[in-house]
mmCIF file of C-alpha atoms in Angstrom:
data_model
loop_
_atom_site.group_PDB
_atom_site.id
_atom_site.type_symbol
_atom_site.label_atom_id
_atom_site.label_comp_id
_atom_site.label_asym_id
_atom_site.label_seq_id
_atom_site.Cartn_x
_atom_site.Cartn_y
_atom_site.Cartn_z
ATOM 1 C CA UNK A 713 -0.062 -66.292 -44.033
ATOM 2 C CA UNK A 714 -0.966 -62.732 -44.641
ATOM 3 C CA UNK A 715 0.814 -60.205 -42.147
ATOM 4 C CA UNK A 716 -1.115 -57.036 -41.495
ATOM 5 C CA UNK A 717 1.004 -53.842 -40.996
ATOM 6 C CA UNK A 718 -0.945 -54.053 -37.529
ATOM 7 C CA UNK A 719 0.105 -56.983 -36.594
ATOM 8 C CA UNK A 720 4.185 -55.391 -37.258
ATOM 9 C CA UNK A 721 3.215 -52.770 -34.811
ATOM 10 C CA UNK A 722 1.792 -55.496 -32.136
ATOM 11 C CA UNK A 723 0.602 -53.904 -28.860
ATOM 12 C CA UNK A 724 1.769 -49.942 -30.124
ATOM 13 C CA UNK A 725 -1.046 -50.481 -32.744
ATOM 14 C CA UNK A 726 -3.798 -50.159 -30.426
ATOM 15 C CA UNK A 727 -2.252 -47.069 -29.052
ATOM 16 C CA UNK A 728 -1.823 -45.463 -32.573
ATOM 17 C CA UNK A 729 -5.521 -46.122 -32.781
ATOM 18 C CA UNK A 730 -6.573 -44.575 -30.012
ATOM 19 C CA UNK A 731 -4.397 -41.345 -30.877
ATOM 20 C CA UNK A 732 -5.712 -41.471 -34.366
ATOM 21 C CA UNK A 733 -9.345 -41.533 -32.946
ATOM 22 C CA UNK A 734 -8.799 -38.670 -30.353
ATOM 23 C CA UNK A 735 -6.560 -35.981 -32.128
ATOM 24 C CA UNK A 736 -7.093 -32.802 -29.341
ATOM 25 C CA UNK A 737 -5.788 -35.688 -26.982
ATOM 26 C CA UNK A 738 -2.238 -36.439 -28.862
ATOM 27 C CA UNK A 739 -1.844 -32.659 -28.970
ATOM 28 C CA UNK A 740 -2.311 -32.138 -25.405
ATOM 29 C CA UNK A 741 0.098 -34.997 -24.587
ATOM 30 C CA UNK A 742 2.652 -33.093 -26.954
ATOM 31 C CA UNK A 743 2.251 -30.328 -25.070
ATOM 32 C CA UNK A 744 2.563 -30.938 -21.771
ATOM 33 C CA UNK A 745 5.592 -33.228 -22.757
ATOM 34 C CA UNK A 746 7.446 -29.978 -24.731
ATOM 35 C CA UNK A 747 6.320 -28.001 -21.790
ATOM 36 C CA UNK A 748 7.792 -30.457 -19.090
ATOM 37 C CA UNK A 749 11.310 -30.816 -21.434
ATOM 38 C CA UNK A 750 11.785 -27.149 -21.952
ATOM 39 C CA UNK A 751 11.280 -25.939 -18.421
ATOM 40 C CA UNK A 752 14.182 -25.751 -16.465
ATOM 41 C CA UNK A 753 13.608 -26.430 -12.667
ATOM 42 C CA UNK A 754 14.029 -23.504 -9.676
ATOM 43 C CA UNK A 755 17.495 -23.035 -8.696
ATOM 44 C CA UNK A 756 18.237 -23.656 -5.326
ATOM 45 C CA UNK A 757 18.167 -20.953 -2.702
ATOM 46 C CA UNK A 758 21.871 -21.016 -2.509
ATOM 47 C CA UNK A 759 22.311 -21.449 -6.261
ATOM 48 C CA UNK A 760 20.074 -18.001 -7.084
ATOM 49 C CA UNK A 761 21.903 -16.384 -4.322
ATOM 50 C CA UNK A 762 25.340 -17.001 -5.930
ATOM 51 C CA UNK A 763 23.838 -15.607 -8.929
ATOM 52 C CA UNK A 764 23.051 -12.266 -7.904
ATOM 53 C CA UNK A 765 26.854 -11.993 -6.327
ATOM 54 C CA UNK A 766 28.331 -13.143 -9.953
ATOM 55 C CA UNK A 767 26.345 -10.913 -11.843
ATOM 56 C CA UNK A 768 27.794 -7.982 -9.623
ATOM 57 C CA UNK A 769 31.406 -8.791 -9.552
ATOM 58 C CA UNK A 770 30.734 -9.119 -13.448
ATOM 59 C CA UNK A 771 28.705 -5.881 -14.165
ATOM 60 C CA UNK A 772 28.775 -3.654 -10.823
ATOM 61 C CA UNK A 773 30.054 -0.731 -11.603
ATOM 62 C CA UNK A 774 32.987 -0.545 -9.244
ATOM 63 C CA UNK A 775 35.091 -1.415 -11.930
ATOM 64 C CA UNK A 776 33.964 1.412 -14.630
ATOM 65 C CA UNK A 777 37.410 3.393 -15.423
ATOM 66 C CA UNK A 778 35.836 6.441 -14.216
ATOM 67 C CA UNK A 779 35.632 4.878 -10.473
ATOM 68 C CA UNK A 780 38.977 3.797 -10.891
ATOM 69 C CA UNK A 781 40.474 6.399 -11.880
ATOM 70 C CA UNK A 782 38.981 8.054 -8.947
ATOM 71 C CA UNK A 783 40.344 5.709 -6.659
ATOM 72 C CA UNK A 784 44.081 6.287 -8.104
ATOM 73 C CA UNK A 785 43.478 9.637 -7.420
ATOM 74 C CA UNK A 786 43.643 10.852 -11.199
ATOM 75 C CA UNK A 787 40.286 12.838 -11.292
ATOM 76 C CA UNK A 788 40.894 16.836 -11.622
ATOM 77 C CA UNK A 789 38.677 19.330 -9.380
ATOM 78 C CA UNK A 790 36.395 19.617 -12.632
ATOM 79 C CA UNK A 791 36.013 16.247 -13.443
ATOM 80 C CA UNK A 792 34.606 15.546 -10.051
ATOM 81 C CA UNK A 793 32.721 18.600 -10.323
ATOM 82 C CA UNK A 794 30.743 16.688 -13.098
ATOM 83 C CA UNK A 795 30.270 13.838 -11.160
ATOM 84 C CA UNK A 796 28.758 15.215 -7.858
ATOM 85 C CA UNK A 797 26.474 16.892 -10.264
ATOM 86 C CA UNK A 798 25.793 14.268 -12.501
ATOM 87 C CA UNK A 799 24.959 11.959 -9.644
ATOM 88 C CA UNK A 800 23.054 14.127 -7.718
ATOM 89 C CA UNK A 801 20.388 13.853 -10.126
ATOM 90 C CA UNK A 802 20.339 10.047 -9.852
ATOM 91 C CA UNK A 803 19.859 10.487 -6.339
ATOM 92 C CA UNK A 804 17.358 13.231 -6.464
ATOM 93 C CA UNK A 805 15.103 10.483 -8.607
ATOM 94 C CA UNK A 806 15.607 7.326 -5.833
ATOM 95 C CA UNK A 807 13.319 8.226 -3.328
ATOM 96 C CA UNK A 808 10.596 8.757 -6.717
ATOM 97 C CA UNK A 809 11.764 5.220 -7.510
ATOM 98 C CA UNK A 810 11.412 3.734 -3.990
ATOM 99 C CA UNK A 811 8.230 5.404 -4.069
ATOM 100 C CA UNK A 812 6.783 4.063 -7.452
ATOM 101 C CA UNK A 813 7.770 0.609 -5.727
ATOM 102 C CA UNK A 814 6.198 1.271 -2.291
ATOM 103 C CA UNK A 815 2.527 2.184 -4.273
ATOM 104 C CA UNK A 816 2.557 -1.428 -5.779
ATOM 105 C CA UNK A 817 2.367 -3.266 -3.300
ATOM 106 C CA UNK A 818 -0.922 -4.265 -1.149
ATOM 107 C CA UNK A 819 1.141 -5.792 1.664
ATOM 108 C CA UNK A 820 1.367 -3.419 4.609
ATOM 109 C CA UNK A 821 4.200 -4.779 6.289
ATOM 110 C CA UNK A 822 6.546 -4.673 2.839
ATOM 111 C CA UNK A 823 5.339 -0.619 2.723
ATOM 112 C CA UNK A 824 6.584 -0.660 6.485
ATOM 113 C CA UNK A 825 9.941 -2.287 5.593
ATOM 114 C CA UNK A 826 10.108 0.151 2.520
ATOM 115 C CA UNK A 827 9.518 3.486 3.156
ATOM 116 C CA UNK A 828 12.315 3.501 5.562
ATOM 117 C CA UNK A 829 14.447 4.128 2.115
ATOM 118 C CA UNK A 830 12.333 7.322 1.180
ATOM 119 C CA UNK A 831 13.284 8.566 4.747
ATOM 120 C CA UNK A 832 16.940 7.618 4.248
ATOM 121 C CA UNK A 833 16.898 10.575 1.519
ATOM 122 C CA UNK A 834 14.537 12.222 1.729
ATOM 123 C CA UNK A 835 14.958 13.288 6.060
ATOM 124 C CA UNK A 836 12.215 12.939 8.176
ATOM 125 C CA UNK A 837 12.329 16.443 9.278
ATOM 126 C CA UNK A 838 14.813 16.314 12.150
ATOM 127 C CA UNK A 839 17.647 15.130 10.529
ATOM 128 C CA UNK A 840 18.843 15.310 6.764
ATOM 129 C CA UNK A 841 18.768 12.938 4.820
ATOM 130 C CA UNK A 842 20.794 11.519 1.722
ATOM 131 C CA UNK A 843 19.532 13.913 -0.605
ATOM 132 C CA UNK A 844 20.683 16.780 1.521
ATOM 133 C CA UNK A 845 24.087 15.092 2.172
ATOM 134 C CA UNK A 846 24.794 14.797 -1.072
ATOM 135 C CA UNK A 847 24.314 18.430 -1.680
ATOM 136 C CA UNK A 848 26.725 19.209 0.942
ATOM 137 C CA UNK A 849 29.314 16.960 -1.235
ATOM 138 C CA UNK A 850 28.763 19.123 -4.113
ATOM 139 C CA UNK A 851 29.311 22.509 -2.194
ATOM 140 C CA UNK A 852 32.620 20.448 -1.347
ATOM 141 C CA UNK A 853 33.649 20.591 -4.966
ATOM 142 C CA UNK A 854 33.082 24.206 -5.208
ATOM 143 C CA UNK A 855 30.006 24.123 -6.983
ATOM 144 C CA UNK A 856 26.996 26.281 -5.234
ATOM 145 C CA UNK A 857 24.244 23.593 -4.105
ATOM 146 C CA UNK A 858 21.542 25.922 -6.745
ATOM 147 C CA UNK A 859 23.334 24.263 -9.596
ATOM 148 C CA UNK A 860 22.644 20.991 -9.043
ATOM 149 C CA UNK A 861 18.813 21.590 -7.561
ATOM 150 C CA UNK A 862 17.779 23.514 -10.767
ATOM 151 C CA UNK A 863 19.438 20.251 -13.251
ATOM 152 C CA UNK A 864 21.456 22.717 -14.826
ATOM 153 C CA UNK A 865 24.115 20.736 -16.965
ATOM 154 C CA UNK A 866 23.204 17.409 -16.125
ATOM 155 C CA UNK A 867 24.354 15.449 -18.949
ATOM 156 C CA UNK A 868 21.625 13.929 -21.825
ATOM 157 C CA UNK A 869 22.791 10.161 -21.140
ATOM 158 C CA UNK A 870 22.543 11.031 -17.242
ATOM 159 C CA UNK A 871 18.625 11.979 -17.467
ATOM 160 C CA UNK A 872 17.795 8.953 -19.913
ATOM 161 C CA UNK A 873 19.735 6.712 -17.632
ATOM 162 C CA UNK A 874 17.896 7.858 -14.579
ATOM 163 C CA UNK A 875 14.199 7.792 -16.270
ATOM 164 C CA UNK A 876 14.769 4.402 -17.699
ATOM 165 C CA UNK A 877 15.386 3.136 -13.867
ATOM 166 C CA UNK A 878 12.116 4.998 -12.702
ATOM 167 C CA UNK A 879 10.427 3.522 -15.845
ATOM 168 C CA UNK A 880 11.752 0.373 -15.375
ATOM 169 C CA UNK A 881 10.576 -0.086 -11.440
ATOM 170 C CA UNK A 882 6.896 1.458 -12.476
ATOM 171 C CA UNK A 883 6.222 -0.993 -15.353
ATOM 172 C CA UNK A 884 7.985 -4.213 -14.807
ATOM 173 C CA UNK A 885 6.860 -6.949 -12.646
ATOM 174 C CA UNK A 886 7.088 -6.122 -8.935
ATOM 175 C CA UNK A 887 9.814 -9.169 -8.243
ATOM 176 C CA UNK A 888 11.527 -7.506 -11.052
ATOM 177 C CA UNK A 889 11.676 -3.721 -9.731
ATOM 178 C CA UNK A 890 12.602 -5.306 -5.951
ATOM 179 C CA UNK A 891 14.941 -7.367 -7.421
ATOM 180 C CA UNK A 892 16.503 -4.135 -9.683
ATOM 181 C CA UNK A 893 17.362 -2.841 -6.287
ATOM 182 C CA UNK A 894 19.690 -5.771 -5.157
ATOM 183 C CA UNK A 895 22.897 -3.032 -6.523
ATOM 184 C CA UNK A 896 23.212 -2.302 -2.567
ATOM 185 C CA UNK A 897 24.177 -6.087 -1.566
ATOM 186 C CA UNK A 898 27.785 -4.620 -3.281
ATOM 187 C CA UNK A 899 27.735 -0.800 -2.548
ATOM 188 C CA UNK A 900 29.288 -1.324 0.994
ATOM 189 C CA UNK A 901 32.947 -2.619 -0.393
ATOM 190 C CA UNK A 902 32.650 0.036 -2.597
ATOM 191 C CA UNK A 903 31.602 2.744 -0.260
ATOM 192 C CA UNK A 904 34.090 1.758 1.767
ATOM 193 C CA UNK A 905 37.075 1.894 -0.625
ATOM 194 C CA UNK A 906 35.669 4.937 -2.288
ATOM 195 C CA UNK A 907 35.565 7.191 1.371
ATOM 196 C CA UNK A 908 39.333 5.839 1.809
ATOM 197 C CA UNK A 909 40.853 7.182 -1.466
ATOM 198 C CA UNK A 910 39.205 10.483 -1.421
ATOM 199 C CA UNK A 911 40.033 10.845 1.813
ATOM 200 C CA UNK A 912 43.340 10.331 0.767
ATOM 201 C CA UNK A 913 43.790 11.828 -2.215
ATOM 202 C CA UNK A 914 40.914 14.939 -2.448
ATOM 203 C CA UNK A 915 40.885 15.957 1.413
ATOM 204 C CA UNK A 916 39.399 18.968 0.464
ATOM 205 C CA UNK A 917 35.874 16.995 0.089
ATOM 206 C CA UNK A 918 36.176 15.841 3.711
ATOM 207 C CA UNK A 919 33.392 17.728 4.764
ATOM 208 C CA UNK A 920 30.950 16.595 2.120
ATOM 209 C CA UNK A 921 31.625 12.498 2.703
ATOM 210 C CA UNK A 922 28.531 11.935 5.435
ATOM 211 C CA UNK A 923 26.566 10.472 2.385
ATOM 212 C CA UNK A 924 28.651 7.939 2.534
ATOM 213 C CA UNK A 925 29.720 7.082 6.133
ATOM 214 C CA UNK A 926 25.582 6.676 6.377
ATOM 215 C CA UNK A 927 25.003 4.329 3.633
ATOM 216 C CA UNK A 928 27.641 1.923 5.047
ATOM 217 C CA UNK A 929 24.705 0.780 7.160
ATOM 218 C CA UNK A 930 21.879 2.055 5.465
ATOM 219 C CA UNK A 931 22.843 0.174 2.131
ATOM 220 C CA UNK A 932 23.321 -3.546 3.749
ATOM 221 C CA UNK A 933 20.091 -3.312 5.582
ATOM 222 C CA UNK A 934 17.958 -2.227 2.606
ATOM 223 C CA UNK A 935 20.029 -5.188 0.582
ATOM 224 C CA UNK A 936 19.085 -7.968 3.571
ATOM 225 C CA UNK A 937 15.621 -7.105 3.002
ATOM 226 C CA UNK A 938 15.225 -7.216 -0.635
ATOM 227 C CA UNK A 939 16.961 -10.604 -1.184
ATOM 228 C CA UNK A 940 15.479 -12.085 1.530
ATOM 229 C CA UNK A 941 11.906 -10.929 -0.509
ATOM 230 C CA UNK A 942 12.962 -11.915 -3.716
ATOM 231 C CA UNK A 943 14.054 -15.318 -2.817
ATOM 232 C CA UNK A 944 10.590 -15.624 -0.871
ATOM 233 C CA UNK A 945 8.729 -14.421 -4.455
ATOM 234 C CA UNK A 946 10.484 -16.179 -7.166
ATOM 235 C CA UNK A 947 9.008 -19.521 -7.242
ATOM 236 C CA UNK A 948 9.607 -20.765 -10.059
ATOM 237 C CA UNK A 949 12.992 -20.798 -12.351
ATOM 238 C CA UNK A 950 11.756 -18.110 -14.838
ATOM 239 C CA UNK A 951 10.799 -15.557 -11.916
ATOM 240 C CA UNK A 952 14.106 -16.098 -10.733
ATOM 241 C CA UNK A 953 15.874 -15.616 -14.054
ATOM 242 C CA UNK A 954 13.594 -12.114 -14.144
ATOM 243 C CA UNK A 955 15.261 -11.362 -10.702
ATOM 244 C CA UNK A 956 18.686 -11.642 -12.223
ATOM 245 C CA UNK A 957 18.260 -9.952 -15.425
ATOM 246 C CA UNK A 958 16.352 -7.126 -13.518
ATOM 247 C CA UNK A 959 20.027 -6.450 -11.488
ATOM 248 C CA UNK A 960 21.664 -6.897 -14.804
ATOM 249 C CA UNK A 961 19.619 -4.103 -16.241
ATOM 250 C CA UNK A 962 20.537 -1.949 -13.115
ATOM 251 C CA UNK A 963 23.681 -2.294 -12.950
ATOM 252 C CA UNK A 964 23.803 -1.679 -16.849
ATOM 253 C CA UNK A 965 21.925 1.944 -15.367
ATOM 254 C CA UNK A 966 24.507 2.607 -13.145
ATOM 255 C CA UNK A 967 27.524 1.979 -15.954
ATOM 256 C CA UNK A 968 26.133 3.768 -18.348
ATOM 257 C CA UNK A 969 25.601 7.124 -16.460
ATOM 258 C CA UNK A 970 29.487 6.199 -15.906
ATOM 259 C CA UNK A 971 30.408 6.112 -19.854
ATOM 260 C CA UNK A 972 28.866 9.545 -20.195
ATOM 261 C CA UNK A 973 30.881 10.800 -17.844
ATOM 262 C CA UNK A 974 33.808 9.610 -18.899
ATOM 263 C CA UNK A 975 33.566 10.220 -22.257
ATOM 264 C CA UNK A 976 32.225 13.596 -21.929
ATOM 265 C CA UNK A 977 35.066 15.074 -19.163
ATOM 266 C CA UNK A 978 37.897 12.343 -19.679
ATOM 267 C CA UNK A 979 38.206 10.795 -22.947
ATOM 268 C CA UNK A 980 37.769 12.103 -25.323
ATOM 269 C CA UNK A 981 36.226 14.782 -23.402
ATOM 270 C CA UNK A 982 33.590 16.187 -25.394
ATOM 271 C CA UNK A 983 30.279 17.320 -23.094
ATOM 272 C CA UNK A 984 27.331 17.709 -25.425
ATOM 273 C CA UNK A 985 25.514 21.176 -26.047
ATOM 274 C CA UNK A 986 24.239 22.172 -22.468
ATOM 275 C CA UNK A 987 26.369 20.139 -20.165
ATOM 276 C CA UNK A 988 28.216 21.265 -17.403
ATOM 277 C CA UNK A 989 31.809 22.917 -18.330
ATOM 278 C CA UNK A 990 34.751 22.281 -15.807
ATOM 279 C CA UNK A 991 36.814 25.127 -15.675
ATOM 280 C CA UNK A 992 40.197 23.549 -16.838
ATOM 281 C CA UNK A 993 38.217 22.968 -20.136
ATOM 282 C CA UNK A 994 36.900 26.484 -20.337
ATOM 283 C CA UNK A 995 39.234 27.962 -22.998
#
């Protein structure tokens, strides 16, 4: 009896066959079959919640030394000098960045929710706002309020830092540039910590602090909102691996405007060409 290599296939044959005759169809079947293997599915609500919260006990920058040594108490007059400065600028650029955010969106009631954060700094006229407050805590480190408007000695690092966020918000996705934002669902602790110790240890900023006492509310509202919007938005499990990776990339922001700092008026304390100069380091 002669045995055809059909026949050694049995039933598969007729399958092979029909592959063999329809080649675009076999592809497609690959395909969707790589595409259905290599797609991980959504997280679940409470699963890309917990994400956000690991990546900022990981990455937030309440544990940069700078901050630290702040909190021990170990920062001279100068050295917060540079940061009041320094920092000023990042805040001068957030209501620009809540702004760029604001203009992308065609939903009405988001822009409702939203602008309230341009108001938080920038006053609505009858009250200051953020922006003004902060101000105030740099005329509480000696340092005439002039200094910081005009930019002068803002470190290098500090502007690129700043831009990249306002780039960052204006170009990537809009989940992404909400979800860049989500820095606030941790700034209370650290607010809170923060207006203790220098309190404690720098009374003599006591009357520049009401930047602070304000975003103890402000901050955990604005936070409520954006997670609850991002979780609506990210469907799907690579819109919510954007969402996390876009806090990554703020928080990485917010540390590196930290590393200039420190390296530039603690160790090894060298401020580039330009930059601010502390008085204890004027020689």
């Amino acid at each position: 009896m002669t045995v055809r290599g059909s026949d050694l296939l049995g039933p598969t044959s007729c399958k092979v066959r029909q592959w063999a005759s329809a080649p675009e169809e076999l592809g497609s079947a690959i395909f969707m079959a790589t595409q259905t293997i290599s797609e991980k599915p959504p997280l679940s609500q409470a699963e890309f919640i917990a994400g956000f919260h690991a990546i900022g006990e990981e990455r937030y920058h309440h544990k940069h030394p700078f901050h630290l040594l702040m909190h021990e108490g170990k920062l001279t007059r100068g050295q917060l000098q540079a940061w009041a400065l320094n920092r000023y600028y990042y805040q001068s650029r957030i209501p620009i960045k809540d702004a760029a955010i604001l203009a992308r969106s065609e939903d009405p009631s988001f822009r409702l929710a939203w602008r309230k954060r341009i108001l938080d700094h920038d006053g609505d006229g009858t009250k200051p706002g953020g922006i003004e407050k902060w101000l105030r805590l740099v005329e509480a480190t000696g340092l005439p309020r002039d200094q910081a408007l005009s930019g002068e000695g803002i470190l290098p690092a500090t502007r690129y830092a700043v831009q990249a966020y306002v780039d960052f918000v204006s170009t990537r996705s809009h989940l992404e540039a909400v979800a860049s934002s989500l820095t606030e669902m941790f700034s209370k602790k650290l607010i809170t910590l923060r207006v203790d110790r220098l309190r404690q240890h720098y009374p003599w900023l006591a009357s520049g602090l009401d930047y602070f006492t304000a975003r103890m509310t402000q901050a955990p509202e604005d936070a409520d909102f954006a997670l609850a919007w991002v979780v609506q938005h990210a469907h799907t499990r690579d819109q919510q691996d954007q969402a996390h990776n876009a806090l990554r990339s703020k928080c990485d922001i917010l540390w590196t405007q930290l590393d200039a700092l420190h390296f530039s008026y603690v160790n090894p304390g060298w401020p580039p060409p330009g930059a601010f100069i502390p008085n204890e380091q004027i020689v």
